[in-house]
Tab-separated table of C-alpha atoms and ligand atoms in Angstrom:
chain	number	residue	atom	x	y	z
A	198	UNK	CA	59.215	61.065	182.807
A	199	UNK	CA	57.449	62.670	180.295
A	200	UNK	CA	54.707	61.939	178.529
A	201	UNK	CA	54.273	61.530	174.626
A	202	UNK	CA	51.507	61.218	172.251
A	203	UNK	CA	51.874	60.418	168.690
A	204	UNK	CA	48.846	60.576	166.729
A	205	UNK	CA	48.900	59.831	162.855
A	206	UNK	CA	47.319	61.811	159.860
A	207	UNK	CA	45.972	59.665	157.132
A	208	UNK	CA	45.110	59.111	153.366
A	209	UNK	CA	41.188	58.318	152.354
A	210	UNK	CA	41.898	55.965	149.845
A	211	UNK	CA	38.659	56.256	148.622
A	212	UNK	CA	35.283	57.554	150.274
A	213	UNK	CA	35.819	61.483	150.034
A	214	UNK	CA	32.676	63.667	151.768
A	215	UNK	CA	30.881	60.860	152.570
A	216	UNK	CA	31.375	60.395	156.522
A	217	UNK	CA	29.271	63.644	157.362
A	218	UNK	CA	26.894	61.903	155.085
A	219	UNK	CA	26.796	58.473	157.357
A	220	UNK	CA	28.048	57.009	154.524
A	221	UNK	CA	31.265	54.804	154.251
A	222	UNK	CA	35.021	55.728	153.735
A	223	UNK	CA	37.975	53.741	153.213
A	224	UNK	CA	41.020	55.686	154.715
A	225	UNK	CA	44.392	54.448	156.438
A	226	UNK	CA	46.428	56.002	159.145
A	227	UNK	CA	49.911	57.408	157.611
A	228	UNK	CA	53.368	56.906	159.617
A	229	UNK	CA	53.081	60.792	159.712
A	230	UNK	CA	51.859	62.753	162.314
A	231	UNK	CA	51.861	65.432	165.331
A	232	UNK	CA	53.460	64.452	168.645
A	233	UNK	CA	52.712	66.439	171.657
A	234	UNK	CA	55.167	65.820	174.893
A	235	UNK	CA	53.769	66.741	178.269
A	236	UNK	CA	55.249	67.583	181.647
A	237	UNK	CA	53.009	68.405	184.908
A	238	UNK	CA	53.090	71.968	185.692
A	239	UNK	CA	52.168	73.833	189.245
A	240	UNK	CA	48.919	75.261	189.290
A	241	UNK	CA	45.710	75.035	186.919
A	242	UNK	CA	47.306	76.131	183.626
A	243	UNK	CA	48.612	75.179	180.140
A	244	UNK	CA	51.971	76.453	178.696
A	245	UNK	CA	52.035	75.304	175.278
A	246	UNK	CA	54.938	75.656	172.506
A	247	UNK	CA	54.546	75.134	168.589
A	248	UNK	CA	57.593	74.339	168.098
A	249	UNK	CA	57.993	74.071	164.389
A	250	UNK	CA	56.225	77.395	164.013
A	251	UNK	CA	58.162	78.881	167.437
A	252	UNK	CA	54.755	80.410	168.929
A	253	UNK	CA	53.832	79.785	172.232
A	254	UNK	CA	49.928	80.132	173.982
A	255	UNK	CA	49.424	80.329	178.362
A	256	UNK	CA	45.442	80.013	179.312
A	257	UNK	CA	43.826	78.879	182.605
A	258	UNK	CA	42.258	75.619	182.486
A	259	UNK	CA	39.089	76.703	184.287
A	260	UNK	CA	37.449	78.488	180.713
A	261	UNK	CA	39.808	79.448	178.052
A	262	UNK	CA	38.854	82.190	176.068
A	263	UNK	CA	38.690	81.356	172.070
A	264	UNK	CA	41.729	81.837	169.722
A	265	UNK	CA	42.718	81.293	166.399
A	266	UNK	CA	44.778	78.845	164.616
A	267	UNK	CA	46.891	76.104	166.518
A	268	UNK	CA	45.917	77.878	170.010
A	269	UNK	CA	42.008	76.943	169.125
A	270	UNK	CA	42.690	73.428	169.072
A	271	UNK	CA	44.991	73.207	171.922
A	272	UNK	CA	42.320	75.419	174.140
A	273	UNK	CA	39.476	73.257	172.615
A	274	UNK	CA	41.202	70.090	173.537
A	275	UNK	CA	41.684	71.291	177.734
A	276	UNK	CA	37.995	72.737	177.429
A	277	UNK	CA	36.164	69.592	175.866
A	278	UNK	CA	37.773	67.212	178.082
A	279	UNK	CA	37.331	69.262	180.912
A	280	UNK	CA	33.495	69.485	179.685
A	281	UNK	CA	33.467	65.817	179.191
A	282	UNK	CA	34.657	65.110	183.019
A	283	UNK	CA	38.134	64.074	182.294
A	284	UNK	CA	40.476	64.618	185.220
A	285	UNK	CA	43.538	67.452	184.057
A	286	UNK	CA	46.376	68.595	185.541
A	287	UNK	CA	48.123	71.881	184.801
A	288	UNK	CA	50.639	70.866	181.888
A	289	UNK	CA	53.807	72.386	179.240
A	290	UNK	CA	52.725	71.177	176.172
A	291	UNK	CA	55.647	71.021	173.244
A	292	UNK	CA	54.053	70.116	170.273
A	293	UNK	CA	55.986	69.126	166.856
A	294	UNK	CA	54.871	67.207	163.697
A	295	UNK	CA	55.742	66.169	160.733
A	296	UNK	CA	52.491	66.144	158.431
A	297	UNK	CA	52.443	69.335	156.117
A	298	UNK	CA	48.995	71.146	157.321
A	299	UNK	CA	45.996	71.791	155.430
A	300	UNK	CA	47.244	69.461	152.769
A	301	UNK	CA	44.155	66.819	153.044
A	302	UNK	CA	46.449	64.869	154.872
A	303	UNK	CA	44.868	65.005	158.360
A	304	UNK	CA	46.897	67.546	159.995
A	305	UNK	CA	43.749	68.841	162.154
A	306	UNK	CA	42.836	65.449	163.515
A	307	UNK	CA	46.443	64.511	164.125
A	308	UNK	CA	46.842	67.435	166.473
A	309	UNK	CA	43.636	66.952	168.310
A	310	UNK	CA	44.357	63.320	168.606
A	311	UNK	CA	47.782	63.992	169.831
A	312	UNK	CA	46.592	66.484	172.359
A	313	UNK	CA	43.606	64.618	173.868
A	314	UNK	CA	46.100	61.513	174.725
A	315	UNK	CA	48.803	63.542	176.113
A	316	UNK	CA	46.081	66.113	178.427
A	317	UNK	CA	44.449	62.576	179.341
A	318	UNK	CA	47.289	60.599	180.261
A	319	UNK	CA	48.981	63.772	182.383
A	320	UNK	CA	45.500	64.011	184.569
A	321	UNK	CA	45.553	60.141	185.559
A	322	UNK	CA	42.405	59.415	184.570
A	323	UNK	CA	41.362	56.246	182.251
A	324	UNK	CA	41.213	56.545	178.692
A	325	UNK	CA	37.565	56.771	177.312
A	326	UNK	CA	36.721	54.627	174.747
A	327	UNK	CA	37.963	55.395	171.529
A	328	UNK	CA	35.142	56.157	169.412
A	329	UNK	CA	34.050	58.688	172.124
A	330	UNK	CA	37.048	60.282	171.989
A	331	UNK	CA	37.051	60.535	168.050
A	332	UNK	CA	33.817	62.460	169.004
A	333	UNK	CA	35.150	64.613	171.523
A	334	UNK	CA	37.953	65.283	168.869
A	335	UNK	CA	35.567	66.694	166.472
A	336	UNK	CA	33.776	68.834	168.680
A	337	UNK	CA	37.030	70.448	169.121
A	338	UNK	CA	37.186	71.112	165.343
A	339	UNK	CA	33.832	72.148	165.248
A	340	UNK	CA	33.352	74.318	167.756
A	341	UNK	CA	36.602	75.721	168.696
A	342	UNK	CA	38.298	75.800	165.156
A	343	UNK	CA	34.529	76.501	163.283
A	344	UNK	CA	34.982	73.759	160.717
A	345	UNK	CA	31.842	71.438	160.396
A	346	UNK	CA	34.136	68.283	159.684
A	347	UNK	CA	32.869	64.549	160.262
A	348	UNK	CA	34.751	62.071	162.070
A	349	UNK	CA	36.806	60.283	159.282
A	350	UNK	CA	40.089	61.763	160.268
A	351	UNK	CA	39.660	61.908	164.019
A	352	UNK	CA	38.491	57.536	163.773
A	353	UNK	CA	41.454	56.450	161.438
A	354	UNK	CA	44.254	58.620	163.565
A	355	UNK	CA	42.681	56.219	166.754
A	356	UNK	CA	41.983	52.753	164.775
A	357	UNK	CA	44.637	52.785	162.362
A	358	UNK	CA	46.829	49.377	161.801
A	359	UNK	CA	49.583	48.248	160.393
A	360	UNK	CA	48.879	47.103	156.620
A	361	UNK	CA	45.211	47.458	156.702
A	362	UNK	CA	42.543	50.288	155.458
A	363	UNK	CA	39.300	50.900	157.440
A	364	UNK	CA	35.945	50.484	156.004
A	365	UNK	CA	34.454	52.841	158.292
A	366	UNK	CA	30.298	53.122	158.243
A	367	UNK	CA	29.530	56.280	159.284
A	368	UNK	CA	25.744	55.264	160.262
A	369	UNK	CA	26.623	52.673	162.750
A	370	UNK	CA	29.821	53.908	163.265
A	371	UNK	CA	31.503	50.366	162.601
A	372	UNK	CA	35.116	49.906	161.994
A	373	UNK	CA	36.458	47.132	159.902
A	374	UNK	CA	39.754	46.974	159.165
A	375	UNK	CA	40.822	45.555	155.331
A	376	UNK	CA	44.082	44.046	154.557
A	377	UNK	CA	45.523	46.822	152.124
A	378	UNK	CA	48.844	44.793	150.429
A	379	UNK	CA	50.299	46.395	147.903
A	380	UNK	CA	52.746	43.732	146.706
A	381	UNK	CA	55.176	45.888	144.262
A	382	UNK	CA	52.400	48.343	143.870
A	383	UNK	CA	52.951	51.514	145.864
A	384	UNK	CA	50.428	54.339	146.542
A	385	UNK	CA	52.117	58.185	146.739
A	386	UNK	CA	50.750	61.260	147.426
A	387	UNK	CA	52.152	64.627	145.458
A	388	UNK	CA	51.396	67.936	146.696
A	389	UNK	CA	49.461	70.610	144.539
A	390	UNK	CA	51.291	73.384	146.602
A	391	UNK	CA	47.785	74.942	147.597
A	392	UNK	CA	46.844	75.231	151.022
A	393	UNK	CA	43.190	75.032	152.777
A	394	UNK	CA	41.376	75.695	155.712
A	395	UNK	CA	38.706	74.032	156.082
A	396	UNK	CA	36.882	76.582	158.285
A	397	UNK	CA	36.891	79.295	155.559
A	398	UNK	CA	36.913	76.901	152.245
A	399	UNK	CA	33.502	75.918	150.765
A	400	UNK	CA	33.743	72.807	153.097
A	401	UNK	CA	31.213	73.854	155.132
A	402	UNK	CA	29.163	75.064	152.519
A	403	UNK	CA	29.001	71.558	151.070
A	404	UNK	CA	27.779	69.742	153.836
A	405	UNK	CA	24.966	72.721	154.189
A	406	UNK	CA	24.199	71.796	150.566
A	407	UNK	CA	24.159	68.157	151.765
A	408	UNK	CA	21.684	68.448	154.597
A	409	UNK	CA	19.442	70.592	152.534
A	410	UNK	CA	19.338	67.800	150.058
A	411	UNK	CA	18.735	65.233	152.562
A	412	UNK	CA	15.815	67.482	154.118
A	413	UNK	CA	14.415	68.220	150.315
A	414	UNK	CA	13.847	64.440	149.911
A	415	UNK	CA	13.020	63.688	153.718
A	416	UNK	CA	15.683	61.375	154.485
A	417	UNK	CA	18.040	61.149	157.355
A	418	UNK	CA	20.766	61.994	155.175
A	419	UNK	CA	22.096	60.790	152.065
A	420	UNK	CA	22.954	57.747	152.782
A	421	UNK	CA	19.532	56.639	152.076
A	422	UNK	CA	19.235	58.501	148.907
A	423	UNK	CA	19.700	56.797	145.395
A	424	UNK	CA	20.598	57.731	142.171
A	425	UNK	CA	16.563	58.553	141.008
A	426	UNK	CA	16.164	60.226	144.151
A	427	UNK	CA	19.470	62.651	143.438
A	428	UNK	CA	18.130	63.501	139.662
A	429	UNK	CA	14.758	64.601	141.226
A	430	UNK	CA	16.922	67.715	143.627
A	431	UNK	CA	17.246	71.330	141.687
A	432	UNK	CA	20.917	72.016	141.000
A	433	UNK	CA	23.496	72.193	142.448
A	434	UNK	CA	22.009	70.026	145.107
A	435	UNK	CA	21.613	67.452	142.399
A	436	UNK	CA	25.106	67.139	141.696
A	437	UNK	CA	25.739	67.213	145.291
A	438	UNK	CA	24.153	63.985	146.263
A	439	UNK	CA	25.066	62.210	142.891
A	440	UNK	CA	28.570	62.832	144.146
A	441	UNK	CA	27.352	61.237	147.711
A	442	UNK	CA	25.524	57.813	146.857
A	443	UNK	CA	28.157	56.885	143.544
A	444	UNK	CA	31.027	57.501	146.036
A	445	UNK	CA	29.475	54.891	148.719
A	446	UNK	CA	29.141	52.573	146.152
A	447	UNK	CA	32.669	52.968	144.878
A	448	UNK	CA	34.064	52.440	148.486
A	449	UNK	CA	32.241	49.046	148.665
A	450	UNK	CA	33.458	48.124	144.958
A	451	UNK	CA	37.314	49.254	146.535
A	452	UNK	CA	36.541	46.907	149.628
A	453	UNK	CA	35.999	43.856	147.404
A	454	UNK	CA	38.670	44.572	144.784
A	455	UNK	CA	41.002	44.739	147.875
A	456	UNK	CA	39.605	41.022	149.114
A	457	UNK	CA	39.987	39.524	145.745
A	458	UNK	CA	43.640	40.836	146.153
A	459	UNK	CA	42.874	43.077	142.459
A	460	UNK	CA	44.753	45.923	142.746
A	461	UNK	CA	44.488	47.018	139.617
A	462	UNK	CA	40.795	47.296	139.660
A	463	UNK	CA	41.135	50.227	142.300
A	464	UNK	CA	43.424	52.711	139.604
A	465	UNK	CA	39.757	53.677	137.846
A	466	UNK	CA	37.610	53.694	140.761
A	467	UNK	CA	40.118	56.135	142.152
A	468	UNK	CA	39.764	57.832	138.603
A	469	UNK	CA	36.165	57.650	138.756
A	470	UNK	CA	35.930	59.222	142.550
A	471	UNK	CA	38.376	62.294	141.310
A	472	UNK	CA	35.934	62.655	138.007
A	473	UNK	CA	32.684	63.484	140.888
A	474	UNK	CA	34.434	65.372	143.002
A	475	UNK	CA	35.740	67.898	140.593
A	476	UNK	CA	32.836	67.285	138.463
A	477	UNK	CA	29.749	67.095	141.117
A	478	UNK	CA	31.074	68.416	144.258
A	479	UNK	CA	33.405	70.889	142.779
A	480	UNK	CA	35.823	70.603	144.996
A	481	UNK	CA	39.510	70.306	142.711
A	482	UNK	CA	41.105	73.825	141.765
A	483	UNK	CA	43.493	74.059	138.565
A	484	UNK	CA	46.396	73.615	140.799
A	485	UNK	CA	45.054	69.800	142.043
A	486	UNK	CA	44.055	69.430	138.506
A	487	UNK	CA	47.854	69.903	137.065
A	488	UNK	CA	48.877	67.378	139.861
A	489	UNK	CA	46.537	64.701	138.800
A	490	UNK	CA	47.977	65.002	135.602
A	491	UNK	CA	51.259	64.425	136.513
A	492	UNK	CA	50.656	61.519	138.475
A	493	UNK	CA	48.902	59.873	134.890
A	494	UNK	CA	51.806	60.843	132.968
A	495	UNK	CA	53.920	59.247	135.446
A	496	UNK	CA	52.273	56.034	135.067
A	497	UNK	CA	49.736	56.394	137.728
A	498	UNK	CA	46.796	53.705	137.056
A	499	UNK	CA	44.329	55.526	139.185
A	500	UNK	CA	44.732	59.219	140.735
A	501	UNK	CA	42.609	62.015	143.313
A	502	UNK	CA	42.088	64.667	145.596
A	503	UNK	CA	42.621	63.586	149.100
A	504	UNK	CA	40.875	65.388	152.230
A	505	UNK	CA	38.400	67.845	152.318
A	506	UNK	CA	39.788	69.673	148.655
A	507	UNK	CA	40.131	72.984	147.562
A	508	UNK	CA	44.142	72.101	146.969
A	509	UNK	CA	46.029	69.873	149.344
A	510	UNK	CA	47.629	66.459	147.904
A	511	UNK	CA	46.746	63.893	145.712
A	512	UNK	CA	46.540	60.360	145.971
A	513	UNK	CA	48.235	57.987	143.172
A	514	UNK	CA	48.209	54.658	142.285
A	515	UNK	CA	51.024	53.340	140.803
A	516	UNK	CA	51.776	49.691	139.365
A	517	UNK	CA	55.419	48.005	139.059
A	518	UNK	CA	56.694	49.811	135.902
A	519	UNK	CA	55.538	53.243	137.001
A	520	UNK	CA	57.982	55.762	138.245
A	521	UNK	CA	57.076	58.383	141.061
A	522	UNK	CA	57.254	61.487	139.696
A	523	UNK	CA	59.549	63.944	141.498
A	524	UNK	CA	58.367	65.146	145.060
A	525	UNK	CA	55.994	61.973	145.762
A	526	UNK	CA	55.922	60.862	148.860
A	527	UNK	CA	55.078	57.281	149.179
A	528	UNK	CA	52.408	56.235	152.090
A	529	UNK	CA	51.343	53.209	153.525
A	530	UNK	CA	49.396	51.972	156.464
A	531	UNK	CA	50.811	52.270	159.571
A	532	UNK	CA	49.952	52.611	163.446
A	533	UNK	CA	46.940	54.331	165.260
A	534	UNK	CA	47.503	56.839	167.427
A	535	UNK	CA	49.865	55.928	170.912
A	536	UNK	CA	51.315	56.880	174.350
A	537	UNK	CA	55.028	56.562	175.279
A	538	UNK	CA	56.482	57.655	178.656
A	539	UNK	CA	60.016	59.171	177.306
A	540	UNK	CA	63.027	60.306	179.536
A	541	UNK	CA	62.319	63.550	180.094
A	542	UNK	CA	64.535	65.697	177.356
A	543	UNK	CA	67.998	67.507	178.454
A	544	UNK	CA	67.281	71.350	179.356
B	719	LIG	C1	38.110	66.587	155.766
B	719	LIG	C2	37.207	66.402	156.975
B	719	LIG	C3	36.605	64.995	157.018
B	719	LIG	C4	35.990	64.599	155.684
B	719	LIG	C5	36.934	64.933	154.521
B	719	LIG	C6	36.292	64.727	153.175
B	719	LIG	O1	39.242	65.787	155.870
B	719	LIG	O2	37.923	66.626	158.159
B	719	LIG	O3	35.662	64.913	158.060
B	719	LIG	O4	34.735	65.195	155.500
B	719	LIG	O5	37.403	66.265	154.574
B	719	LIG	O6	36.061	63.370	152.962
């Protein structure tokens, strides 16, 4: 048998550069993803394939040397489990997905995710608790792939569900999930055609600009700060946390528009979100900004940048009489990340 992983990317619905912040995020798990199928291999090594991209990487498990691109993550993944104590057995990793990458839809965290469960399952051992595995994920992103990234796409690829969002509190690290029903609303993303990497964008440049903020007004981080507190920081710092404490607040406004079953309400805090991060985090090119359009001349009630920005898709809103515009792709929640032992594949 072999084994198979399916992890999920996901959309933030609302909540954007806010988790390496501790603050809150709203995000569901997509039915789109990376799968990674396993097979035991002789000796202490990993043969791995990319097989939409028809590269392959070979390393020893006992210290693999850093590498770029896909091979970082699949290296990181042996080396931090390995690190972490997990049991691993030499393995041929074939790994295929469906989620465009470094389109803010998660295609990082889907791959780590996908990884982790297949390299865990393969070795025996028990599977650690989620949350420290979403931890164990990121590591992999930051220190094998160099991109300072929280945990918000790493938690909803493990938590997702069916028809629900996560409020996700990035202090305490609590997961709720929220019933997300959409009736004959639908919610599409449309991509701007631009692609990121988080590792050489200004990501990690914002979340510098975040802790230096958060040490200026000596606080544990922004999720403490207020709105006074922001307006006293020299720019662009300034903008930087205003962005930060108006986008918690929006989350928890999203939260109880979804529990009083108002959809509607959500189209301009979506609108409102896009407005700070293109306006105080300055994180939307011309490209995203065409795309938003679109989506409002299409009807959209609410539109925004997904992910970490700097291009990638956008997230739209749409009530009964609106039409997708051409490309859309329409999302809803679905399924956490999951094992499945498959027959083992002809040839
Ligand atoms: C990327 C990162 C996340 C998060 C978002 C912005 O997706 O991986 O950790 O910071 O950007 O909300």
């Amino acid at each position: 048998m072999d084994t198979v992983a399916f992890a999920p990317g996901r959309v933030n619905l609302i909540g954007e550069h806010t988790d390496y912040n501790q603050g809150f995020s709203l995000p569901f798990a997509i039915d789109r993803g990376v799968t990674v199928r396993a097979r035991p291999l002789a000796g202490a090594r990993i043969e791995a394939t990319a097989t939409d991209l028809g590269e392959r990487d070979s390393f020893a498990l006992d210290g693999p040397e850093p590498a770029e691109g896909w091979r970082a993550f699949v290296r990181g993944a042996a080396a931090e489990l390995a690190g972490a104590g997990v049991p691993l057995h030499g393995a041929l990793l074939e790994i295929g997905g469906d989620v465009p990458r470094g389109a803010g839809l998660s295609s990082s965290a889907a791959l780590e995710v996908a990884l982790v469960l297949a390299l865990i399952a393969l070795g025996g051992g028990p599977e650690p608790p989620r949350l420290e595995l979403a931890k164990l994920c990121s590591r992999i992103e930051n220190e094998w792939v160099g991109a300072q990234t929280g945990l918000l796409d790493q938690i909803t690829s493990l938590f997702g569900e069916p028809g629900r969002a996560l409020l996700i509190d990035f202090r305490s690290l609590d997961v709720r999930p929220v019933a997300l029903e959409l009736g004959d609303w639908r919610l599409v993303t449309l991509d701007s055609g631009e692609r990121h990497a988080h590792a050489g964008s200004g990501y990690n440049e914002r979340r510098e600009q975040c802790d230096a903020a958060a040490r200026e007004l000596g606080i544990a981080s922004l999720r403490e700060a207020t709105l006074e507190m922001a307006a006293t920081l020299p720019e662009p710092l300034a903008r930087r946390a205003r962005h930060v404490v108006s986008e918690n607040a929006r989350v928890l406004e999203a939260v109880a528009a979804l529990e009083r079953g108002a959809l509607a309400e959500l189209g301009p805090l979506l609108d409102a979100s896009h407005a700070s991060l293109r306006d105080d985090y300055e994180v939307s090119t011309p490209a995203v900004e065409a795309t938003v359009a679109r989506l409002h001349a299409a009807g959209a009630a609410g539109a925004r940048i997904v992910g970490g920005g700097f291009g990638g898709h956008v997230l739209g809103l749409l009530g009964p009489a609106a039409c997708a515009p051409p490309g859309a792709l329409e999302v809803r929640p679905g399924p956490g990340a999951a094992l499945r032992q498959m027959p083992r594949s002809a040839g």
